[in-house]
PDB file of C-alpha atoms in Angstrom:
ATOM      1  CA  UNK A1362      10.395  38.316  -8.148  1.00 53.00           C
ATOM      2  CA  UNK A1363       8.351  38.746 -11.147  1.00 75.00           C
ATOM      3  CA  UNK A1364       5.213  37.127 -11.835  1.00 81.00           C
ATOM      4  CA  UNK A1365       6.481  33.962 -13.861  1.00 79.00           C
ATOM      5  CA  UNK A1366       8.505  33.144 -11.275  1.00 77.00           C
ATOM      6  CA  UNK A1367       5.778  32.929  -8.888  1.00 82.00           C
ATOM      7  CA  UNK A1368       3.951  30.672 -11.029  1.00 87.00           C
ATOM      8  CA  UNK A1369       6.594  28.352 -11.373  1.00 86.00           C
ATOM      9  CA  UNK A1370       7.410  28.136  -7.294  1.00 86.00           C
ATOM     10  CA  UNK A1371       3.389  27.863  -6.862  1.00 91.00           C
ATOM     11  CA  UNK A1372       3.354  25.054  -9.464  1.00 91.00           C
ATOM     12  CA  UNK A1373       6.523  22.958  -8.284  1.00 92.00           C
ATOM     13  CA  UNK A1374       5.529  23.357  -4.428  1.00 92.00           C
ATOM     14  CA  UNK A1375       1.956  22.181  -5.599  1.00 94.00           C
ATOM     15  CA  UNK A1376       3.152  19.357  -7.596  1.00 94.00           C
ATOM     16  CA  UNK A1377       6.091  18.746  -4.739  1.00 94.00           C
ATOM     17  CA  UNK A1378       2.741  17.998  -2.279  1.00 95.00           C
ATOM     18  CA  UNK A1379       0.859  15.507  -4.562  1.00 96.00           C
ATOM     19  CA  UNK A1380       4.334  13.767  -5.172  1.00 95.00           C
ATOM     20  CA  UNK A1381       3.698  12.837  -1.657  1.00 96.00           C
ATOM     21  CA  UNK A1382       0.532  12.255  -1.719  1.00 96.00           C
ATOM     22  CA  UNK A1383       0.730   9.616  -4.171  1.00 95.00           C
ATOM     23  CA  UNK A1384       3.889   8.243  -2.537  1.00 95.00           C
ATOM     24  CA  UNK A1385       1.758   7.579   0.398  1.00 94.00           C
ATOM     25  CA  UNK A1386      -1.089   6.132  -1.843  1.00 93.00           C
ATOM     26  CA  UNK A1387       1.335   3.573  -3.351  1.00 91.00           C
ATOM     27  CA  UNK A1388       1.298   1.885   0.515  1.00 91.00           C
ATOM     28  CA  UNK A1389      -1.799   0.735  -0.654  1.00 93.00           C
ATOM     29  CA  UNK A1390      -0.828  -1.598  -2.689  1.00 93.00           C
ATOM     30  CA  UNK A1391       1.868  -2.165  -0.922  1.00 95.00           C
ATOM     31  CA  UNK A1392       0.098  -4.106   2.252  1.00 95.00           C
ATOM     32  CA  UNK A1393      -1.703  -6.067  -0.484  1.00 95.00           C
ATOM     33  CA  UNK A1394       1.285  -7.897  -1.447  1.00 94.00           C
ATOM     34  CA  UNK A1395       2.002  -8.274   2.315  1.00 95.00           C
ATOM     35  CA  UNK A1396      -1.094  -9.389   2.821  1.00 95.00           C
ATOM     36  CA  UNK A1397      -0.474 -11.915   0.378  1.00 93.00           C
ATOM     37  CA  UNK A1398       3.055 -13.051   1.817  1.00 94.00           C
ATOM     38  CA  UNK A1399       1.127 -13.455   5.224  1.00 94.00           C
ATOM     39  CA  UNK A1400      -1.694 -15.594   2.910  1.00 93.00           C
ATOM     40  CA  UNK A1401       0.964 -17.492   1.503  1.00 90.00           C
ATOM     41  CA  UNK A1402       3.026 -18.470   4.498  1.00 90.00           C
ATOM     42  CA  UNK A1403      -0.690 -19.180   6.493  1.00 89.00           C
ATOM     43  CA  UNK A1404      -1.919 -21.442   3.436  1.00 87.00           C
ATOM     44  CA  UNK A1405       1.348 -23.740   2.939  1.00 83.00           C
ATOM     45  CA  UNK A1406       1.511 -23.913   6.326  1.00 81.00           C
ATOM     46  CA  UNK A1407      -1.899 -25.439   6.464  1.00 80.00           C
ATOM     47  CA  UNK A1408      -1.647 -27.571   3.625  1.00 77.00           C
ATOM     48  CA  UNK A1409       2.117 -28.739   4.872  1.00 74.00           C
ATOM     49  CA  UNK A1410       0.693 -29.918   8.409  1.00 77.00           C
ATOM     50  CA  UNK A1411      -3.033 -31.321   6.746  1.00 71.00           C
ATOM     51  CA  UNK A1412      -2.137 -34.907   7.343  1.00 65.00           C
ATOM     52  CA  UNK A1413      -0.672 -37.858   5.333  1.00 64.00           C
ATOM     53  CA  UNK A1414      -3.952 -38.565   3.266  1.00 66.00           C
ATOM     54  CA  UNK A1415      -2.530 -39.894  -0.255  1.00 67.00           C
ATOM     55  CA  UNK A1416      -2.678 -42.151  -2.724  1.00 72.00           C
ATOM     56  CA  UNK A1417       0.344 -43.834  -4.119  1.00 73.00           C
ATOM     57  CA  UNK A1418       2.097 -41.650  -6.456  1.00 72.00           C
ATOM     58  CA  UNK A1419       0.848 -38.038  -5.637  1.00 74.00           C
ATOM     59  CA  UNK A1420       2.916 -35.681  -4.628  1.00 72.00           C
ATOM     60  CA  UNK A1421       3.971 -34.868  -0.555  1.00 75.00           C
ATOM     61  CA  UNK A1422       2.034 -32.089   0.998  1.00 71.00           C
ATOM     62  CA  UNK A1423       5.386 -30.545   1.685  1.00 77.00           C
ATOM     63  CA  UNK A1424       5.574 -30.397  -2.018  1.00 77.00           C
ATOM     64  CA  UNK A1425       2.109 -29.207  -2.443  1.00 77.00           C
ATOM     65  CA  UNK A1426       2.582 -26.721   0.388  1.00 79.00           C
ATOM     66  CA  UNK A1427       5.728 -25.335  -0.567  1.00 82.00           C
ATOM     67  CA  UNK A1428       4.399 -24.631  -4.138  1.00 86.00           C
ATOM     68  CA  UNK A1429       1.286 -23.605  -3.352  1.00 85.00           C
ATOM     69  CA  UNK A1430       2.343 -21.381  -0.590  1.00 87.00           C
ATOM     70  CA  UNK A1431       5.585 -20.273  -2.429  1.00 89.00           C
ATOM     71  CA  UNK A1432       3.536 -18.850  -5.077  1.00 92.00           C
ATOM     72  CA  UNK A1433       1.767 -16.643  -2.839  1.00 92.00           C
ATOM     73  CA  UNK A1434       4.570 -15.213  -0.779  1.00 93.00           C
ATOM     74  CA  UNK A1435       6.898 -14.672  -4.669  1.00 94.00           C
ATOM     75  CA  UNK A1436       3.581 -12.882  -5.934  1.00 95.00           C
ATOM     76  CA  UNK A1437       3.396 -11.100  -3.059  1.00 95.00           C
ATOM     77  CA  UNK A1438       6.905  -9.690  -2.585  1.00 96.00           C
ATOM     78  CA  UNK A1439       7.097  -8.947  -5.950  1.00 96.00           C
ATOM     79  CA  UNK A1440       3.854  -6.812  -6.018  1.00 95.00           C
ATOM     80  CA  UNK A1441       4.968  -4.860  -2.621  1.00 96.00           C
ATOM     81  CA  UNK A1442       8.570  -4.166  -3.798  1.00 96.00           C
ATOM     82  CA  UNK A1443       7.441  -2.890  -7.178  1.00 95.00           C
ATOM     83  CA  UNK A1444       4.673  -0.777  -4.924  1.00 95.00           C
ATOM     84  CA  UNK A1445       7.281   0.312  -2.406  1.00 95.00           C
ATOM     85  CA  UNK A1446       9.868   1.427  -5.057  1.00 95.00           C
ATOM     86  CA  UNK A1447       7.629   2.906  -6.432  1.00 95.00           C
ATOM     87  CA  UNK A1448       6.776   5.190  -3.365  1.00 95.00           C
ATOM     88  CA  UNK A1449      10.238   5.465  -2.722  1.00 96.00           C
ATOM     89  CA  UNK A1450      10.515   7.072  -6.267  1.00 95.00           C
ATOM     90  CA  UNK A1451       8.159   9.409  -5.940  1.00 96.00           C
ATOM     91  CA  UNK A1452       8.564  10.952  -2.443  1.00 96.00           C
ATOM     92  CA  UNK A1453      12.114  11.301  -3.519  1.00 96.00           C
ATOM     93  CA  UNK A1454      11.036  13.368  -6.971  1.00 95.00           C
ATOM     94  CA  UNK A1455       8.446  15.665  -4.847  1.00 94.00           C
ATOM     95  CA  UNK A1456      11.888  16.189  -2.570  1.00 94.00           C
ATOM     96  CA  UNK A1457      13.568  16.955  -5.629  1.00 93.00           C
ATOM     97  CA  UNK A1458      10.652  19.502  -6.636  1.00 93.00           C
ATOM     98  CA  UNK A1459      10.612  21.409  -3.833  1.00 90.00           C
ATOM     99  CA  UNK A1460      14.765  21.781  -3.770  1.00 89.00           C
ATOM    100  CA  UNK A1461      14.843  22.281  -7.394  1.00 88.00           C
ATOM    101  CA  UNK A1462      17.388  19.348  -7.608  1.00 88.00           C
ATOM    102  CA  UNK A1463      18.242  16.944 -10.422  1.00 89.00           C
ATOM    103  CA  UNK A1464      16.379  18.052 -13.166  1.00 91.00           C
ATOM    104  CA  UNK A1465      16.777  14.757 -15.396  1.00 92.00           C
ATOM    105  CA  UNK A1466      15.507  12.510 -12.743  1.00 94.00           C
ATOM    106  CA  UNK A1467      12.656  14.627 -11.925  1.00 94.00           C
ATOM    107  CA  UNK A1468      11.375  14.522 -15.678  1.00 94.00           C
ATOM    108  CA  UNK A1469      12.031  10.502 -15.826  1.00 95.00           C
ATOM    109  CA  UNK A1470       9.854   9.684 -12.749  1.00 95.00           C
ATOM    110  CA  UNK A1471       7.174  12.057 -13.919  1.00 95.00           C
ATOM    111  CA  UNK A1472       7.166   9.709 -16.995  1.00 95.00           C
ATOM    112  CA  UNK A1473       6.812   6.741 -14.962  1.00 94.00           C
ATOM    113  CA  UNK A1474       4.464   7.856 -13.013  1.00 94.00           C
ATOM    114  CA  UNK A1475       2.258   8.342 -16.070  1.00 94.00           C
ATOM    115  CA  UNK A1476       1.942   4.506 -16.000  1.00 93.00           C
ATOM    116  CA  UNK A1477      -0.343   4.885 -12.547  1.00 91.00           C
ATOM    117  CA  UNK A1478      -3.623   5.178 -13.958  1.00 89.00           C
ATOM    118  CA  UNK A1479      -5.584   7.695 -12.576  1.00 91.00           C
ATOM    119  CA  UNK A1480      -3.797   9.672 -10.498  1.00 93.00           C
ATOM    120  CA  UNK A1481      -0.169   9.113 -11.641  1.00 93.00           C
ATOM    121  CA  UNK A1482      -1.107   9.993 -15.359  1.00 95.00           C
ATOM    122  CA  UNK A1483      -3.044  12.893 -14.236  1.00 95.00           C
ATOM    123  CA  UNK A1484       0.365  13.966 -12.189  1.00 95.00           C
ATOM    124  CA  UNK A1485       2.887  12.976 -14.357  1.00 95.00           C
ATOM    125  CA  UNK A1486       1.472  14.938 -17.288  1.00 96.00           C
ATOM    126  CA  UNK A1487       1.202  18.165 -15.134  1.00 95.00           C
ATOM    127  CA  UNK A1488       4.904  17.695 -13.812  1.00 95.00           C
ATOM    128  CA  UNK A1489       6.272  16.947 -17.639  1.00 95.00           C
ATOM    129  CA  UNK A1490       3.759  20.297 -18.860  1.00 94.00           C
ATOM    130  CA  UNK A1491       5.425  22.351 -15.923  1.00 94.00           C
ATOM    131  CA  UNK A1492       9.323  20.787 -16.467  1.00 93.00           C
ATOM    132  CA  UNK A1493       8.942  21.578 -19.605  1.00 92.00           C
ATOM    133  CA  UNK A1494       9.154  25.546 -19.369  1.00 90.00           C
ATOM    134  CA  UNK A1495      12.134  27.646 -19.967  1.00 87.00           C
ATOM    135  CA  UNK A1496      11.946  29.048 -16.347  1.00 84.00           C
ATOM    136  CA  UNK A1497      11.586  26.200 -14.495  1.00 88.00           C
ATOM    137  CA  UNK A1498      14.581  24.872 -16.242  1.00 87.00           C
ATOM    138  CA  UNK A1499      16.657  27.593 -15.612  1.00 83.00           C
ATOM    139  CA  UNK A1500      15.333  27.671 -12.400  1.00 84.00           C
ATOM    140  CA  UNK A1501      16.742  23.984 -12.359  1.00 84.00           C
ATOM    141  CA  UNK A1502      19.984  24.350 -13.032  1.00 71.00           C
ATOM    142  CA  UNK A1503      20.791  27.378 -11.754  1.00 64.00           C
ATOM    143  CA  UNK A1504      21.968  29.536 -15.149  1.00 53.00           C
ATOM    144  CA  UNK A1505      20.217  32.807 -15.804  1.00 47.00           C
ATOM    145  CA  UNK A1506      18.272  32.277 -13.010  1.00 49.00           C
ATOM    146  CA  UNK A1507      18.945  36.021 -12.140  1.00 52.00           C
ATOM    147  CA  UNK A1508      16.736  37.330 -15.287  1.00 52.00           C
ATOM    148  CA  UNK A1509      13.344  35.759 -13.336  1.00 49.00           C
ATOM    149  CA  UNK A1510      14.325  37.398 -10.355  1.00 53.00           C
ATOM    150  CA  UNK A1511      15.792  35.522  -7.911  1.00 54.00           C
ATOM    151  CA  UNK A1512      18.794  33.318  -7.768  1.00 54.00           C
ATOM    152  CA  UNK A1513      18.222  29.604  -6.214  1.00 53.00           C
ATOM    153  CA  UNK A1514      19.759  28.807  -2.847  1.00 55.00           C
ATOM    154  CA  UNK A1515      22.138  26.474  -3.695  1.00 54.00           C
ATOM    155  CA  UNK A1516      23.732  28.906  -6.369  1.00 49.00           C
ATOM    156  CA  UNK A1517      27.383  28.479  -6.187  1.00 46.00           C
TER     157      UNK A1517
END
């Protein structure tokens, strides 16, 4: 194996490990929006079983309730399904590193992940810098794989 091909297993493998690291990171924000579904459900509860105090012509505290704690909980869900696709996406692509598998998807999560400022930019533009090369795409798809030195194991 010649010496660019070294570099280019040492880079994906590296990049393959803070793919998962970052995966793991995007929990974070992931209990966040659970925490706010839990805030959500706790506060309409609260504000559903708060007592009949009105004046003519407000609103029910069911209504008040359900609104109030409805926006929590839709916040919430949305913010940890974004987070947990997100993590999804990403432990899938450092997978996908370390196999040398689907090329194309590889490149289009390392652009996304350029939108998750610090760490994701920082990541993303290493993986696009490294996808980039002629070896690593060759190494990719499997076609003149043989001229770096070493044919991939799922060469056909």
């Amino acid at each position: 194996m010649n010496r660019q091909a070294n570099q280019d297993s040492e880079h994906l493998n590296m990049l393959s490990i803070f793919h998962y690291v970052l995966s793991g990171l995007c929990l974070i924000p992931f209990l966040y929006g659970m925490f706010y579904v839990i805030i959500g459900v706790f506060v309409g509860g609260a504000i559903i079983s708060g007592g009949d105090v009105r004046r003519p012509g407000e609103p029910s505290p069911e209504v008040i309730g359900g609104i109030f704690g409805g926006m929590f909980v839709v916040i919430g869900l949305a913010f940890a399904v974004i987070a947990l696709t997100v993590g999804i996406l990403l432990f899938k692509n450092g997978r996908n590193l370390s196999k040398r598998k689907s090329y194309n998807f590889c490149f289009v999560v390392a652009c996304i992940s350029c939108a998750l400022i610090p760490f994701g930019t920082v990541l993303g533009v290493f993986t696009i810098i490294t996808l980039t090369r002629e070896s690593v795409k060759a190494s990719f798809d499997g076609q003149n794989y043989r001229q770096f030195g070493n044919t991939p194991p799922n060469w056909q």
